[in-house]
XYZ file of C-alpha atoms in Angstrom:
120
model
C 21.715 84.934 74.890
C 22.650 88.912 75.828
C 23.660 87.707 79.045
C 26.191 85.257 77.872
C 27.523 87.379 74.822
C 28.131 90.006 77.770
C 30.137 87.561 79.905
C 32.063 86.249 76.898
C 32.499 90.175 76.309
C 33.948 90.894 80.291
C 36.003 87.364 80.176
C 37.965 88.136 76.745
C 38.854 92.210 78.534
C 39.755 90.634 81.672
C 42.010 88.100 80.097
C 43.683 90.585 77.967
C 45.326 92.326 80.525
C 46.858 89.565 82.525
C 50.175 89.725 80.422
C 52.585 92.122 81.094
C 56.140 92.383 79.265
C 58.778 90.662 81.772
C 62.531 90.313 81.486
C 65.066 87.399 83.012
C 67.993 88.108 83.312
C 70.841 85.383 84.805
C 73.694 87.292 86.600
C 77.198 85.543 87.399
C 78.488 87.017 90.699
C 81.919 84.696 90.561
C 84.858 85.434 88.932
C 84.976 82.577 86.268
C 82.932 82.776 83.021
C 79.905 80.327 82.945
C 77.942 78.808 79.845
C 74.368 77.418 80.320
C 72.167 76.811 77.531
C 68.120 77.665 78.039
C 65.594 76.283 75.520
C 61.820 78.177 75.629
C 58.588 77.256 74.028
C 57.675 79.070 70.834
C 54.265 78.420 68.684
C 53.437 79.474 65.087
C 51.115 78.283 62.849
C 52.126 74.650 62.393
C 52.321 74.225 66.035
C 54.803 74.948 69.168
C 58.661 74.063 69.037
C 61.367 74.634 71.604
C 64.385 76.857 70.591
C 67.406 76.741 72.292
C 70.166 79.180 72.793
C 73.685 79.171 74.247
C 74.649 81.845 76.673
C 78.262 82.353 78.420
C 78.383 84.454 81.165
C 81.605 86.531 82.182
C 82.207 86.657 85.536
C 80.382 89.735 87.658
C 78.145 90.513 84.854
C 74.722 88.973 83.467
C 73.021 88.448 80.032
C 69.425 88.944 79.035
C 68.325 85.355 78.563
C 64.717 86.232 77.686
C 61.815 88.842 77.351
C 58.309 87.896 77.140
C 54.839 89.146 78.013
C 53.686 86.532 80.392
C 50.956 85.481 82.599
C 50.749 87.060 85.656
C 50.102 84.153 87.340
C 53.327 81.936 85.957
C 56.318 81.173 88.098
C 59.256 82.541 86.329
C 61.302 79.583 86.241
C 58.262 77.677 84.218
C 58.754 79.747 81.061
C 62.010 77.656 80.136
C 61.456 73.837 79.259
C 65.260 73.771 79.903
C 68.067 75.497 81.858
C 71.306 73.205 81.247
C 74.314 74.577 83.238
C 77.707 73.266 82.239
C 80.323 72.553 85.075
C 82.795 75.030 85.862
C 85.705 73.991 88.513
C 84.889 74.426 91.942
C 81.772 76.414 91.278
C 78.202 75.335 92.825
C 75.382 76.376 91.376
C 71.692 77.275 91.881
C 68.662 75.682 90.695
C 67.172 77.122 87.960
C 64.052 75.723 88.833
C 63.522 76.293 91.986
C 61.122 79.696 91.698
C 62.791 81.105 94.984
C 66.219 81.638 93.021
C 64.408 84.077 90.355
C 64.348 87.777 92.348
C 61.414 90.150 91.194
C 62.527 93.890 90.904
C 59.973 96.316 89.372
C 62.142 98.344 86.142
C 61.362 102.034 85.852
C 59.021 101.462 83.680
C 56.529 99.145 86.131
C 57.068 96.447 84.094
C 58.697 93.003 86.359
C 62.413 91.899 85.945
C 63.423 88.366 87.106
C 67.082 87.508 88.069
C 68.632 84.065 88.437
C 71.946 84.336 90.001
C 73.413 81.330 88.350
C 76.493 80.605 91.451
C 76.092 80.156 94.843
């Protein structure tokens, strides 16, 4: 029994610190505006529910589309249920989820920052 209330004990610490704060960001590097909308998972009490939220871009800039403390061992592109782009004329766009179009940069404060540049 004092060996498994001692395992219990290491797996809860070790699980704790497999989350660290991470922030996606979705950057527009044409020079039209762009509007996607992204929907994420949330959970409270009476159980999870997907919230969605329009975002316009303007052109060479980006937006903050989400910051979360996530596993470390989640793709970044799996912590949206959906990434709806609308059309914009003559504009191709990337794949929001396709993990190799989210770039990982480290901020100054250690913590991971995902970009999604949203044109080709």
């Amino acid at each position: 029994m004092r060996k498994l209330t001692t395992l219990f004990l290491f797996l809860t610490l070790v699980s704790c610190g497999s989350y660290t704060m991470s922030t996606f960001y979705v950057k527009n590097t044409s020079d039209k505006p762009v509007s996607f909308d992204a929907s994420v998972m949330k959970f409270s009490q009476s159980g999870p529910y997907d919230v969605n939220q329009s975002f316009t871009v303007k052109p060479n800039d980006s937006v903050l589309a989400r910051k979360v403390s996530m596993r470390n061992d989640v793709s970044p592109e799996k912590w949206f249920t959906q990434f709806n782009i609308f059309p914009t004329d003559s504009l191709e766009f990337n794949d929001p989820k396709n993990p190799q179009n989210w770039v990982k940069t480290i901020g100054k404060d250690g913590k991971p920052i995902y970009t999604f540049n949203i044109v080709k």
